[in-house]
Short mmCIF file of C-alpha atoms in Angstrom, two decimals:
data_model
loop_
_atom_site.label_atom_id
_atom_site.label_comp_id
_atom_site.label_asym_id
_atom_site.label_seq_id
_atom_site.Cartn_x
_atom_site.Cartn_y
_atom_site.Cartn_z
CA UNK A 163 11.55 -0.72 -15.26
CA UNK A 164 11.40 2.84 -16.37
CA UNK A 165 13.86 4.52 -14.04
CA UNK A 166 15.94 7.77 -13.87
CA UNK A 167 18.75 7.51 -16.30
CA UNK A 168 21.10 9.41 -13.88
CA UNK A 169 21.05 6.42 -11.64
CA UNK A 170 23.56 4.46 -14.03
CA UNK A 171 26.29 6.82 -13.36
CA UNK A 172 26.02 6.91 -9.61
CA UNK A 173 28.80 4.72 -8.11
CA UNK A 174 27.63 5.14 -4.46
CA UNK A 175 24.00 5.76 -3.43
CA UNK A 176 22.80 5.91 0.13
CA UNK A 177 19.08 5.23 0.66
CA UNK A 178 18.95 7.58 3.46
CA UNK A 179 15.37 6.80 4.70
CA UNK A 180 15.88 3.07 4.83
CA UNK A 181 19.30 3.18 6.00
CA UNK A 182 20.78 0.75 3.23
CA UNK A 183 23.73 1.74 0.71
CA UNK A 184 24.27 0.41 -2.91
CA UNK A 185 26.82 -2.46 -2.54
CA UNK A 186 27.49 -6.03 -3.43
CA UNK A 187 26.43 -6.75 0.05
CA UNK A 188 23.18 -5.29 -0.74
CA UNK A 189 22.64 -7.38 -3.80
CA UNK A 190 23.38 -10.74 -1.73
CA UNK A 191 21.01 -9.84 0.81
CA UNK A 192 17.93 -8.49 -1.55
CA UNK A 193 18.36 -10.23 -4.91
CA UNK A 194 15.59 -12.92 -3.86
CA UNK A 195 12.82 -10.31 -3.26
CA UNK A 196 9.59 -10.92 -5.04
CA UNK A 197 6.86 -9.13 -3.07
CA UNK A 198 7.10 -5.61 -1.19
CA UNK A 199 4.15 -5.29 1.33
CA UNK A 200 3.67 -1.71 2.71
CA UNK A 201 1.33 -0.33 5.31
CA UNK A 202 0.99 2.44 7.50
CA UNK A 203 2.10 1.76 10.92
CA UNK A 204 5.47 0.19 12.13
CA UNK A 205 3.50 -1.99 14.55
CA UNK A 206 1.25 -3.23 11.79
CA UNK A 207 3.93 -4.16 9.47
CA UNK A 208 5.98 -5.71 12.16
CA UNK A 209 3.00 -7.93 12.97
CA UNK A 210 2.53 -8.63 9.23
CA UNK A 211 6.16 -9.75 9.14
CA UNK A 212 5.70 -12.32 11.57
CA UNK A 213 2.39 -13.39 10.05
CA UNK A 214 3.81 -13.96 6.52
CA UNK A 215 6.85 -15.56 8.15
CA UNK A 216 4.50 -18.43 9.36
CA UNK A 217 2.11 -18.43 6.18
CA UNK A 218 5.18 -19.17 4.00
CA UNK A 219 7.22 -21.46 6.40
CA UNK A 220 10.28 -19.04 6.37
CA UNK A 221 12.79 -20.25 8.85
CA UNK A 222 15.30 -17.95 10.66
CA UNK A 223 18.45 -19.25 11.71
CA UNK A 224 18.52 -20.77 15.53
CA UNK A 225 18.83 -17.69 17.80
CA UNK A 226 17.98 -14.94 15.27
CA UNK A 227 14.94 -12.86 15.35
CA UNK A 228 13.17 -10.58 12.86
CA UNK A 229 15.02 -7.34 12.93
CA UNK A 230 14.13 -3.74 11.71
CA UNK A 231 16.74 -3.42 8.82
CA UNK A 232 15.98 0.43 8.67
CA UNK A 233 16.34 0.93 12.43
CA UNK A 234 19.00 3.40 12.22
CA UNK A 235 17.09 5.78 9.99
CA UNK A 236 14.30 6.02 12.52
CA UNK A 237 12.11 6.98 9.60
CA UNK A 238 10.68 3.69 8.61
CA UNK A 239 10.58 0.11 10.03
CA UNK A 240 11.54 -2.68 7.28
CA UNK A 241 11.81 -6.52 7.76
CA UNK A 242 13.01 -8.97 5.15
CA UNK A 243 11.18 -12.42 5.20
CA UNK A 244 12.82 -14.61 2.49
CA UNK A 245 11.21 -13.24 -0.87
CA UNK A 246 8.92 -10.81 1.03
CA UNK A 247 9.70 -7.15 2.45
CA UNK A 248 7.47 -5.75 4.94
CA UNK A 249 7.70 -2.23 5.61
CA UNK A 250 5.62 0.69 6.90
CA UNK A 251 5.04 3.79 4.68
CA UNK A 252 3.59 6.51 7.11
CA UNK A 253 0.66 8.58 6.43
CA UNK A 254 0.11 10.19 3.05
CA UNK A 255 1.36 10.54 -0.35
CA UNK A 256 4.62 12.67 0.41
CA UNK A 257 5.78 9.71 3.23
CA UNK A 258 4.81 6.96 0.69
CA UNK A 259 6.54 8.67 -2.13
CA UNK A 260 9.96 8.94 -0.43
CA UNK A 261 9.68 5.14 0.51
CA UNK A 262 8.76 4.09 -2.96
CA UNK A 263 11.63 5.89 -4.49
CA UNK A 264 14.04 4.21 -2.34
CA UNK A 265 12.41 0.75 -2.62
CA UNK A 266 12.18 0.90 -6.38
CA UNK A 267 15.99 2.02 -6.45
CA UNK A 268 16.69 -0.96 -3.95
CA UNK A 269 15.15 -3.56 -6.22
CA UNK A 270 16.77 -1.82 -9.30
CA UNK A 271 20.36 -2.06 -7.75
CA UNK A 272 20.04 -5.66 -6.66
CA UNK A 273 18.73 -6.91 -9.81
CA UNK A 274 15.12 -8.19 -8.59
CA UNK A 275 12.83 -9.37 -11.55
CA UNK A 276 9.13 -9.38 -11.68
CA UNK A 277 8.46 -7.79 -8.13
CA UNK A 278 4.91 -7.19 -6.98
CA UNK A 279 4.14 -4.30 -4.57
CA UNK A 280 0.98 -4.21 -2.11
CA UNK A 281 -0.32 -1.41 -0.13
CA UNK A 282 -2.19 -3.03 2.81
CA UNK A 283 -4.12 -0.78 5.03
CA UNK A 284 -7.44 0.39 6.34
CA UNK A 285 -9.86 2.77 4.79
CA UNK A 286 -13.33 4.48 5.21
CA UNK A 287 -15.71 2.78 2.98
CA UNK A 288 -18.65 4.10 0.79
CA UNK A 289 -21.49 1.98 0.43
CA UNK A 290 -20.15 -1.12 1.60
CA UNK A 291 -20.18 -2.47 5.19
CA UNK A 292 -17.34 -2.23 7.73
CA UNK A 293 -14.87 -5.13 7.36
CA UNK A 294 -15.19 -5.41 3.64
CA UNK A 295 -11.63 -5.73 1.86
CA UNK A 296 -11.73 -3.45 -0.96
CA UNK A 297 -9.13 -4.13 -3.96
CA UNK A 298 -8.38 -0.70 -5.85
CA UNK A 299 -9.17 -0.82 -9.52
CA UNK A 300 -8.19 2.73 -10.10
CA UNK A 301 -7.16 5.54 -7.75
CA UNK A 302 -8.80 9.07 -8.11
CA UNK A 303 -8.24 12.35 -6.41
CA UNK A 304 -10.70 14.64 -4.60
CA UNK A 305 -11.96 15.92 -7.99
CA UNK A 306 -12.31 12.06 -9.50
CA UNK A 307 -9.43 12.23 -11.52
CA UNK A 308 -7.46 9.13 -12.22
CA UNK A 309 -4.05 10.99 -11.90
CA UNK A 310 -1.29 11.36 -9.73
CA UNK A 311 -0.16 15.02 -9.98
CA UNK A 312 2.99 16.43 -8.66
CA UNK A 313 4.98 19.77 -9.25
CA UNK A 314 8.38 18.92 -10.70
CA UNK A 315 10.68 21.82 -11.55
CA UNK A 316 7.70 24.40 -11.31
CA UNK A 317 5.73 22.28 -13.94
CA UNK A 318 2.77 19.87 -13.10
CA UNK A 319 3.53 16.12 -14.11
CA UNK A 320 0.66 13.76 -14.24
CA UNK A 321 0.90 9.93 -14.01
CA UNK A 322 -1.79 7.49 -14.46
CA UNK A 323 -3.25 5.49 -11.47
CA UNK A 324 -5.11 2.53 -13.07
CA UNK A 325 -4.19 -0.70 -11.31
CA UNK A 326 -2.98 -3.81 -13.15
CA UNK A 327 -6.32 -5.42 -14.20
CA UNK A 328 -5.22 -9.27 -13.98
CA UNK A 329 -3.42 -8.78 -10.65
CA UNK A 330 -6.75 -7.05 -9.27
CA UNK A 331 -8.85 -10.00 -10.79
CA UNK A 332 -6.48 -12.63 -9.35
CA UNK A 333 -6.63 -11.06 -5.86
CA UNK A 334 -10.38 -10.61 -5.97
CA UNK A 335 -10.78 -14.39 -7.12
CA UNK A 336 -8.97 -15.57 -4.18
CA UNK A 337 -11.00 -13.18 -1.82
CA UNK A 338 -13.99 -14.66 -3.54
CA UNK A 339 -12.90 -18.33 -3.00
CA UNK A 340 -12.41 -17.71 0.80
CA UNK A 341 -15.16 -15.18 1.38
CA UNK A 342 -16.54 -15.81 4.87
CA UNK A 343 -14.00 -18.38 5.45
CA UNK A 344 -10.61 -18.20 7.17
CA UNK A 345 -10.98 -14.49 8.58
CA UNK A 346 -11.25 -13.09 5.07
CA UNK A 347 -14.98 -12.15 5.03
CA UNK A 348 -16.21 -9.89 2.05
CA UNK A 349 -14.07 -8.69 -0.97
CA UNK A 350 -14.95 -6.41 -3.66
CA UNK A 351 -13.07 -4.08 -6.08
CA UNK A 352 -13.54 -0.48 -7.23
CA UNK A 353 -12.25 2.99 -7.36
CA UNK A 354 -10.33 4.33 -4.48
CA UNK A 355 -10.55 8.11 -3.60
CA UNK A 356 -7.11 9.13 -2.33
CA UNK A 357 -7.41 12.35 -0.10
CA UNK A 358 -4.80 14.78 0.88
CA UNK A 359 -5.70 14.76 4.79
CA UNK A 360 -7.90 12.86 7.10
CA UNK A 361 -10.32 15.63 7.88
CA UNK A 362 -11.48 18.17 5.30
CA UNK A 363 -10.06 16.28 2.31
CA UNK A 364 -12.26 13.25 3.42
CA UNK A 365 -15.53 15.49 4.21
CA UNK A 366 -15.50 14.96 8.11
CA UNK A 367 -17.27 17.31 10.04
CA UNK A 368 -14.99 16.85 13.19
CA UNK A 369 -11.62 18.45 12.18
CA UNK A 370 -10.40 21.74 13.44
CA UNK A 371 -11.53 23.36 10.19
CA UNK A 372 -14.82 22.86 8.26
CA UNK A 373 -16.65 25.33 6.06
CA UNK A 374 -19.36 22.99 4.48
CA UNK A 375 -22.44 21.55 5.90
CA UNK A 376 -23.73 18.16 6.87
CA UNK A 377 -25.81 18.01 3.56
CA UNK A 378 -23.04 19.28 1.48
CA UNK A 379 -20.81 16.40 2.99
CA UNK A 380 -23.48 13.81 2.31
CA UNK A 381 -24.10 14.92 -1.13
CA UNK A 382 -20.17 14.57 -2.10
CA UNK A 383 -20.24 11.07 -0.38
CA UNK A 384 -23.25 10.09 -2.53
CA UNK A 385 -21.57 11.57 -5.57
CA UNK A 386 -18.52 9.39 -4.69
CA UNK A 387 -20.77 6.30 -4.49
CA UNK A 388 -22.37 7.35 -7.78
CA UNK A 389 -18.99 7.34 -9.56
CA UNK A 390 -17.84 3.85 -8.46
CA UNK A 391 -15.76 4.82 -5.45
CA UNK A 392 -15.88 2.25 -2.95
CA UNK A 393 -13.37 3.68 -0.22
CA UNK A 394 -11.19 6.86 0.78
CA UNK A 395 -7.78 6.63 2.06
CA UNK A 396 -4.52 8.66 1.66
CA UNK A 397 -1.84 6.94 -0.02
CA UNK A 398 -3.34 5.07 -3.31
CA UNK A 399 -2.61 7.93 -5.92
CA UNK A 400 1.09 8.18 -5.29
CA UNK A 401 1.34 4.32 -4.92
CA UNK A 402 -0.36 3.50 -8.14
CA UNK A 403 1.10 6.47 -10.00
CA UNK A 404 4.65 5.85 -9.16
CA UNK A 405 4.57 2.24 -9.70
CA UNK A 406 2.70 2.59 -13.09
CA UNK A 407 5.49 5.15 -14.01
CA UNK A 408 8.11 2.57 -13.20
CA UNK A 409 6.22 -0.16 -14.94
CA UNK A 410 6.04 -2.54 -11.91
CA UNK A 411 2.85 -4.24 -10.65
CA UNK A 412 1.06 -2.96 -7.61
CA UNK A 413 -2.21 -3.47 -5.88
CA UNK A 414 -3.81 -1.74 -3.02
CA UNK A 415 -5.78 -3.84 -0.49
CA UNK A 416 -7.50 -2.05 2.21
CA UNK A 417 -10.27 -2.95 4.81
CA UNK A 418 -13.10 -0.63 5.61
CA UNK A 419 -13.54 0.45 9.15
CA UNK A 420 -16.85 2.61 8.62
CA UNK A 421 -19.30 3.12 5.72
CA UNK A 422 -19.20 6.90 5.38
CA UNK A 423 -22.79 6.96 3.91
CA UNK A 424 -24.07 5.85 7.50
CA UNK A 425 -21.51 7.94 9.75
CA UNK A 426 -18.00 8.96 10.44
CA UNK A 427 -17.06 6.79 13.59
CA UNK A 428 -15.15 3.81 12.90
CA UNK A 429 -15.66 0.47 14.49
CA UNK A 430 -14.72 -0.33 17.93
CA UNK A 431 -10.79 -0.86 18.81
CA UNK A 432 -11.39 -4.63 19.22
CA UNK A 433 -12.94 -4.80 15.84
CA UNK A 434 -10.60 -2.61 14.25
CA UNK A 435 -7.69 -4.88 15.32
CA UNK A 436 -9.68 -7.94 14.10
CA UNK A 437 -10.54 -6.23 10.72
CA UNK A 438 -6.74 -5.01 10.10
CA UNK A 439 -5.83 -8.81 9.79
CA UNK A 440 -8.07 -9.17 6.95
CA UNK A 441 -5.97 -7.96 4.33
CA UNK A 442 -2.81 -9.69 5.63
CA UNK A 443 -4.75 -12.95 5.27
CA UNK A 444 -5.73 -12.27 1.52
CA UNK A 445 -2.29 -11.04 0.49
CA UNK A 446 -0.74 -14.03 2.22
CA UNK A 447 -2.81 -16.13 0.11
CA UNK A 448 -1.91 -14.59 -3.08
CA UNK A 449 1.86 -14.79 -2.18
CA UNK A 450 1.56 -18.34 -1.26
CA UNK A 451 -0.26 -19.14 -4.67
CA UNK A 452 2.49 -17.32 -6.47
CA UNK A 453 5.35 -19.08 -4.60
CA UNK A 454 3.71 -22.44 -5.20
CA UNK A 455 4.06 -21.54 -9.08
CA UNK A 456 7.54 -20.80 -8.91
#
């Protein structure tokens, strides 16, 4: 991994936001981790923790339940299920950036090898119907630049956001194999636009502020479609940028709740809950396939 050289001289390091501390105990507890699965809400990732537990056949000791490892921090909710971590990242790049920093340090301190990260979530689609799973090939910003930009010590730093092509293809291949079966439905890949907010940054007309017309909104969304953008969300730039910089494989797998070319209103609550499970199923298929190889 390509990491901060100052970590080598830190005798102690408290991972404040996930409530864990560098120690021999930490190594014993986390050294077997192979997959880190991240999603926005704590409730969703608690559900995923239980789902992946059943899918990989992981058995907890009698009388033991899945526990939020990071409960004391009250920032993120994290669960460990054998070789899998399930954790929520909140909303937007700043929130996921904090979590990624501490998770990357965690797997570094405990000596994990060949770890794969996943962001599992929901998004707005562009030219794809609701319920479609989009596997990100490359994240772009609101100006279609494939770069994660961050101000560090008064200077702009850029990091590339292209996803690992083999990982993307492997996941898409699994999706195509199970398409319209076992609750996965349609799977595609393409660019993901990562916005800085939910309203103006995504061209919505229903925020507290809006200085553009409905026609201008549609012109922008059609331009997105013409540039190969399949969906819009709010974390992929940071996720791909930081993982690429660290030389860690990662994939963004999101289900669409609306086709923005046809409107802004998402599907009903019941369909929303049903669609949210689709990325769970696809990621679980990939994890199970990889565990069988090992």
